[in-house]
Amino acid sequence: MKKVRKFFLYVLLLAVMGGCAVLWLLYGSKTSNPHNYATVGDIPVPWGYERIAGDDAAFSSYLRSLPLKGKGSKVQLFTGGESRFQSLSYAVVSLPLLSNEEQCADVCMRLRAEYLFNTGQYGKIHFKNVNGKTMSYGGGSSRKAFERYMRRVYGVASTYSLSRELERRRLKNIQPGDVFVYAAADRPGNQKYGHAVMVVDVAQNKHGKNAFLLVEGNTPARDIHVMRNFKNPFRSPWFMLDEDADNLLLAVFHYKANELKHF
C-alpha cells in the first residue's frame, strides 16, 4: 500500500511540475520581458555558463548596459502603432530610433556608433556606403551632429555595404558586438532583402560551448529588441551555438557559418 501511495504521489508531483513548466513556457513565450529585467546584462545566463568579456571588454559592457523597457512592452513602429509578429521579441530595448530608415543594418551601425560616441572615440565613427566610400563623423561631442550623421548614413548604407565592410569571424570565436549579416545580392534566387542582427552578449560553459543573445531592427523601422529563441523556448532568449554548423536558424532567419562578422 505504501508503495502504491508513493507511486501516485510521484506521478502527481510530475504532473504538477509539468503543468507549471507548460504555464511558464506559455507565459514567457507571449510576454515581453516577462521578468522585468532592467538591462541586457540582467538577463540570467543558462545554467553552467558565465559571461565572457570578449576582445573589447568596454564594448561588451556597453551592450550589456542597454536598458530594457518594462514587462509587457510592445515593439512600436517608428511611424506609430505596434509592429506585427510581437512574439519575435523577448524584450524591447529602450533606445528611441532616429528615423524611419533605421532598420536592420542601421541598428547594428547605431549601436556601434553609440558606444564610440558615448566613450568619446569620435574619430573611430565611420561607415562605408553602398559604393564603398567611407563616411567619417566629424561633429565631436555634439549630440545633434551625431544624430544628423547617423541619419545620413542610414540613407546610403545597407546590409550590402555592412557585409562588405565587416571582417569575418569564426563561429567558435563569437564575441559581443559581432554581427550576423547577409545581403540579398549574396543569396541565389529572387531574394529581395538581406538581414543583419547584432550579438549583444556571449556566455561560455566549462567545455567551451557558447551561448549568445541577439538584438535586431527590421523593416519598416521599429524598436530595437532582444530576439526570442523559438528552437529552445526554455532557454530563450539565449541561442546555443553549434560551431560546426554550416547553417544557423536564428529565430526565423537563416545564416551561413561564414556570415558572422565583426567591426
Coordinates of C-alpha atoms in Angstrom, one line a residue:
M1 CA 0.0 0.0 0.0
K2 CA 2.8 2.4 0.9
K3 CA 4.5 1.7 -2.5
V4 CA 1.3 2.4 -4.3
R5 CA 0.8 5.7 -2.4
K6 CA 4.4 6.7 -3.1
F7 CA 3.9 5.9 -6.8
F8 CA 0.8 8.1 -7.0
L9 CA 2.5 10.9 -5.1
Y10 CA 5.4 10.7 -7.6
V11 CA 3.0 10.8 -10.6
L12 CA 1.2 13.8 -9.0
L13 CA 4.4 15.6 -8.5
L14 CA 5.5 15.1 -12.1
A15 CA 2.1 16.3 -13.3
V16 CA 2.3 19.4 -11.2
M17 CA 5.8 20.1 -12.4
G18 CA 4.8 19.5 -16.0
G19 CA 1.9 21.8 -15.7
C20 CA 4.0 24.5 -14.1
A21 CA 6.5 24.2 -16.9
V22 CA 3.8 24.5 -19.6
L23 CA 2.3 27.5 -17.9
W24 CA 5.7 29.1 -17.6
L25 CA 6.5 28.4 -21.2
L26 CA 3.2 29.8 -22.5
Y27 CA 3.6 32.9 -20.3
G28 CA 7.2 33.5 -21.2
S29 CA 6.6 33.0 -24.9
K30 CA 3.9 35.6 -25.1
T31 CA 5.1 38.2 -22.7
S32 CA 7.8 40.8 -23.4
N33 CA 10.5 41.0 -20.7
P34 CA 8.4 38.6 -18.5
H35 CA 10.8 39.0 -15.5
N36 CA 11.1 42.8 -15.9
Y37 CA 14.9 42.9 -16.3
A38 CA 16.4 46.4 -16.4
T39 CA 19.2 45.8 -18.8
V40 CA 20.5 43.2 -21.3
G41 CA 23.1 42.2 -18.7
D42 CA 20.4 41.4 -16.1
I43 CA 19.1 38.5 -18.3
P44 CA 20.5 35.4 -16.5
V45 CA 22.8 33.1 -18.4
P46 CA 22.0 29.5 -18.9
W47 CA 22.9 27.1 -16.1
G48 CA 26.6 26.3 -16.1
Y49 CA 27.6 29.3 -18.3
E50 CA 29.5 32.5 -17.5
R51 CA 29.6 35.8 -19.4
I52 CA 32.8 36.5 -21.3
A53 CA 34.4 39.9 -21.8
G54 CA 35.4 39.3 -25.4
D55 CA 38.2 41.2 -27.2
D56 CA 36.7 44.6 -26.5
A57 CA 35.5 44.4 -22.9
A58 CA 34.3 48.1 -22.9
F59 CA 32.1 47.5 -25.9
S60 CA 30.8 44.3 -24.3
S61 CA 30.0 46.2 -21.1
Y62 CA 28.2 48.9 -23.1
L63 CA 26.0 46.4 -24.9
R64 CA 25.1 44.6 -21.6
S65 CA 24.1 48.0 -20.2
L66 CA 21.5 48.6 -22.8
P67 CA 18.3 49.4 -21.0
L68 CA 15.1 47.4 -21.5
K69 CA 11.5 48.6 -21.4
G70 CA 9.3 47.1 -18.7
K71 CA 7.4 43.8 -18.7
G72 CA 4.7 43.6 -21.4
S73 CA 6.2 46.4 -23.6
K74 CA 5.4 46.1 -27.3
V75 CA 7.6 46.7 -30.3
Q76 CA 6.5 50.0 -31.8
L77 CA 6.9 51.2 -35.4
F78 CA 8.7 54.5 -35.9
T79 CA 5.6 55.8 -37.7
G80 CA 3.4 54.8 -34.8
G81 CA 1.4 51.7 -33.8
E82 CA 2.6 48.2 -32.9
S83 CA 4.6 46.1 -35.3
R84 CA 3.4 42.7 -36.4
F85 CA 4.8 39.4 -35.0
Q86 CA 5.3 40.6 -31.4
S87 CA 6.3 37.1 -30.5
L88 CA 9.7 37.6 -32.2
S89 CA 10.7 40.0 -29.4
Y90 CA 11.8 38.8 -26.0
A91 CA 12.4 42.3 -24.7
V92 CA 12.3 45.8 -26.1
V93 CA 15.5 48.0 -25.9
S94 CA 14.8 51.4 -24.5
L95 CA 16.6 53.5 -27.2
P96 CA 14.5 55.8 -29.4
L97 CA 15.0 55.4 -33.1
L98 CA 16.4 58.3 -35.1
S99 CA 14.5 57.9 -38.3
N100 CA 12.2 55.7 -40.4
E101 CA 15.3 54.5 -42.2
E102 CA 16.8 52.9 -39.1
Q103 CA 16.3 49.3 -40.0
C104 CA 18.3 46.1 -39.5
A105 CA 21.8 47.0 -40.7
D106 CA 21.3 50.6 -39.4
V107 CA 20.6 49.3 -35.9
C108 CA 23.9 47.4 -35.9
M109 CA 25.8 50.6 -37.0
R110 CA 23.8 52.7 -34.5
L111 CA 24.8 50.5 -31.5
R112 CA 28.5 50.5 -32.5
A113 CA 28.4 54.3 -33.1
E114 CA 26.6 55.0 -29.8
Y115 CA 29.3 53.1 -27.9
L116 CA 32.1 55.1 -29.6
F117 CA 30.2 58.4 -29.2
N118 CA 29.5 57.8 -25.5
T119 CA 33.1 56.9 -24.8
G120 CA 34.5 59.9 -26.7
Q121 CA 36.0 57.9 -29.5
Y122 CA 34.7 60.2 -32.2
G123 CA 37.5 59.6 -34.7
K124 CA 36.6 55.9 -34.9
I125 CA 33.0 56.6 -36.0
H126 CA 32.9 55.8 -39.7
F127 CA 31.0 53.5 -42.0
K128 CA 31.1 52.8 -45.7
N129 CA 28.2 53.4 -48.1
V130 CA 27.0 51.0 -50.8
N131 CA 29.6 52.4 -53.2
G132 CA 32.4 51.6 -50.8
K133 CA 33.1 55.3 -49.8
T134 CA 33.9 55.9 -46.2
M135 CA 31.7 58.3 -44.4
S136 CA 33.5 59.7 -41.3
Y137 CA 31.9 61.5 -38.4
G138 CA 33.3 65.0 -37.6
G139 CA 30.9 66.5 -35.1
G140 CA 32.7 65.9 -31.9
S141 CA 30.6 65.7 -28.7
S142 CA 27.5 67.4 -30.3
R143 CA 24.6 65.1 -30.0
K144 CA 22.7 66.8 -32.7
A145 CA 25.6 66.5 -35.1
F146 CA 25.9 62.8 -34.2
E147 CA 22.3 62.1 -34.9
R148 CA 22.4 64.1 -38.1
Y149 CA 25.4 62.0 -39.3
M150 CA 23.7 58.7 -38.4
R151 CA 20.6 59.7 -40.4
R152 CA 22.8 60.5 -43.4
V153 CA 24.5 57.1 -43.1
Y154 CA 21.1 55.3 -42.9
G155 CA 20.2 56.7 -46.3
V156 CA 23.3 55.3 -48.1
A157 CA 24.3 52.2 -46.2
S158 CA 22.6 48.8 -46.1
T159 CA 23.2 45.1 -45.4
Y160 CA 25.2 45.1 -48.7
S161 CA 27.7 47.7 -47.5
L162 CA 27.8 46.4 -44.0
S163 CA 28.5 42.8 -45.0
R164 CA 31.4 44.0 -47.2
E165 CA 32.8 46.4 -44.6
L166 CA 33.0 44.0 -41.7
E167 CA 35.6 41.2 -41.3
R168 CA 34.8 37.5 -40.9
R169 CA 34.8 35.9 -37.5
R170 CA 34.9 32.1 -36.9
L171 CA 31.8 30.9 -35.1
K172 CA 33.8 29.4 -32.2
N173 CA 35.3 32.9 -31.6
I174 CA 31.9 34.7 -31.4
Q175 CA 32.1 37.9 -29.4
P176 CA 29.7 40.6 -28.1
G177 CA 29.4 43.2 -30.8
D178 CA 29.7 40.7 -33.7
V179 CA 27.1 40.9 -36.5
F180 CA 25.3 38.1 -38.4
V181 CA 24.7 39.7 -41.8
Y182 CA 23.9 38.8 -45.4
A183 CA 22.9 40.9 -48.3
A184 CA 20.2 39.9 -50.8
A185 CA 22.9 40.0 -53.5
D186 CA 24.7 37.2 -51.8
R187 CA 21.8 34.8 -51.9
P188 CA 20.8 32.9 -55.1
G189 CA 17.3 33.2 -56.5
N190 CA 15.0 36.2 -56.2
Q191 CA 15.5 37.1 -52.5
K192 CA 14.8 40.8 -52.2
Y193 CA 16.1 41.6 -48.8
G194 CA 19.2 41.0 -46.6
H195 CA 19.2 41.0 -42.9
A196 CA 21.5 41.8 -40.0
V197 CA 21.4 41.1 -36.3
M198 CA 23.9 42.0 -33.6
V199 CA 25.3 39.8 -30.9
V200 CA 24.9 41.8 -27.6
D201 CA 26.1 39.1 -25.1
V202 CA 28.0 35.9 -25.1
A203 CA 28.4 33.3 -22.3
Q204 CA 30.5 30.2 -22.2
N205 CA 30.5 26.9 -20.2
K206 CA 33.5 24.9 -18.9
H207 CA 33.5 22.9 -22.1
G208 CA 34.0 26.0 -24.3
K209 CA 30.4 25.9 -25.6
N210 CA 29.0 29.4 -26.4
A211 CA 25.5 30.9 -25.9
F212 CA 24.6 34.3 -27.2
L213 CA 21.9 37.0 -27.2
L214 CA 20.8 38.9 -30.3
V215 CA 19.1 42.2 -31.0
E216 CA 17.6 43.4 -34.2
G217 CA 15.7 46.1 -36.0
N218 CA 13.7 45.4 -39.1
T219 CA 11.7 46.9 -42.0
P220 CA 9.7 49.1 -41.6
A221 CA 11.7 50.7 -38.8
R222 CA 10.7 49.5 -35.3
D223 CA 12.0 49.4 -31.8
I224 CA 15.3 47.5 -31.3
H225 CA 14.5 44.3 -29.5
V226 CA 16.1 41.2 -28.0
M227 CA 15.3 38.3 -30.2
R228 CA 13.4 35.2 -28.9
N229 CA 14.8 31.7 -29.4
F230 CA 12.0 29.6 -30.7
K231 CA 14.2 26.5 -31.1
N232 CA 14.7 26.2 -27.3
P233 CA 12.0 28.2 -25.6
F234 CA 13.1 27.2 -22.1
R235 CA 16.5 28.8 -22.7
S236 CA 15.1 31.8 -24.6
P237 CA 16.4 34.3 -25.4
W238 CA 19.8 32.6 -25.4
F239 CA 20.8 30.8 -28.6
M240 CA 23.1 27.8 -28.2
L241 CA 25.9 27.9 -30.7
D242 CA 26.8 24.8 -32.8
E243 CA 30.2 26.0 -34.1
D244 CA 30.4 23.1 -36.5
A245 CA 27.2 24.0 -38.3
D246 CA 27.1 25.2 -41.9
N247 CA 23.8 27.0 -41.4
L248 CA 22.2 28.5 -38.3
L249 CA 18.5 29.2 -37.7
L250 CA 18.3 32.3 -35.5
A251 CA 14.6 32.9 -34.7
V252 CA 13.2 32.9 -38.2
F253 CA 16.3 33.9 -40.1
H254 CA 18.8 31.5 -41.7
Y255 CA 22.5 32.4 -41.7
K256 CA 25.5 30.7 -43.1
A257 CA 28.5 30.0 -40.9
N258 CA 30.6 32.5 -42.8
E259 CA 28.1 35.3 -42.2
L260 CA 29.3 36.1 -38.7
K261 CA 31.4 39.3 -38.9
H262 CA 32.8 42.0 -36.7
F263 CA 33.7 45.7 -36.7

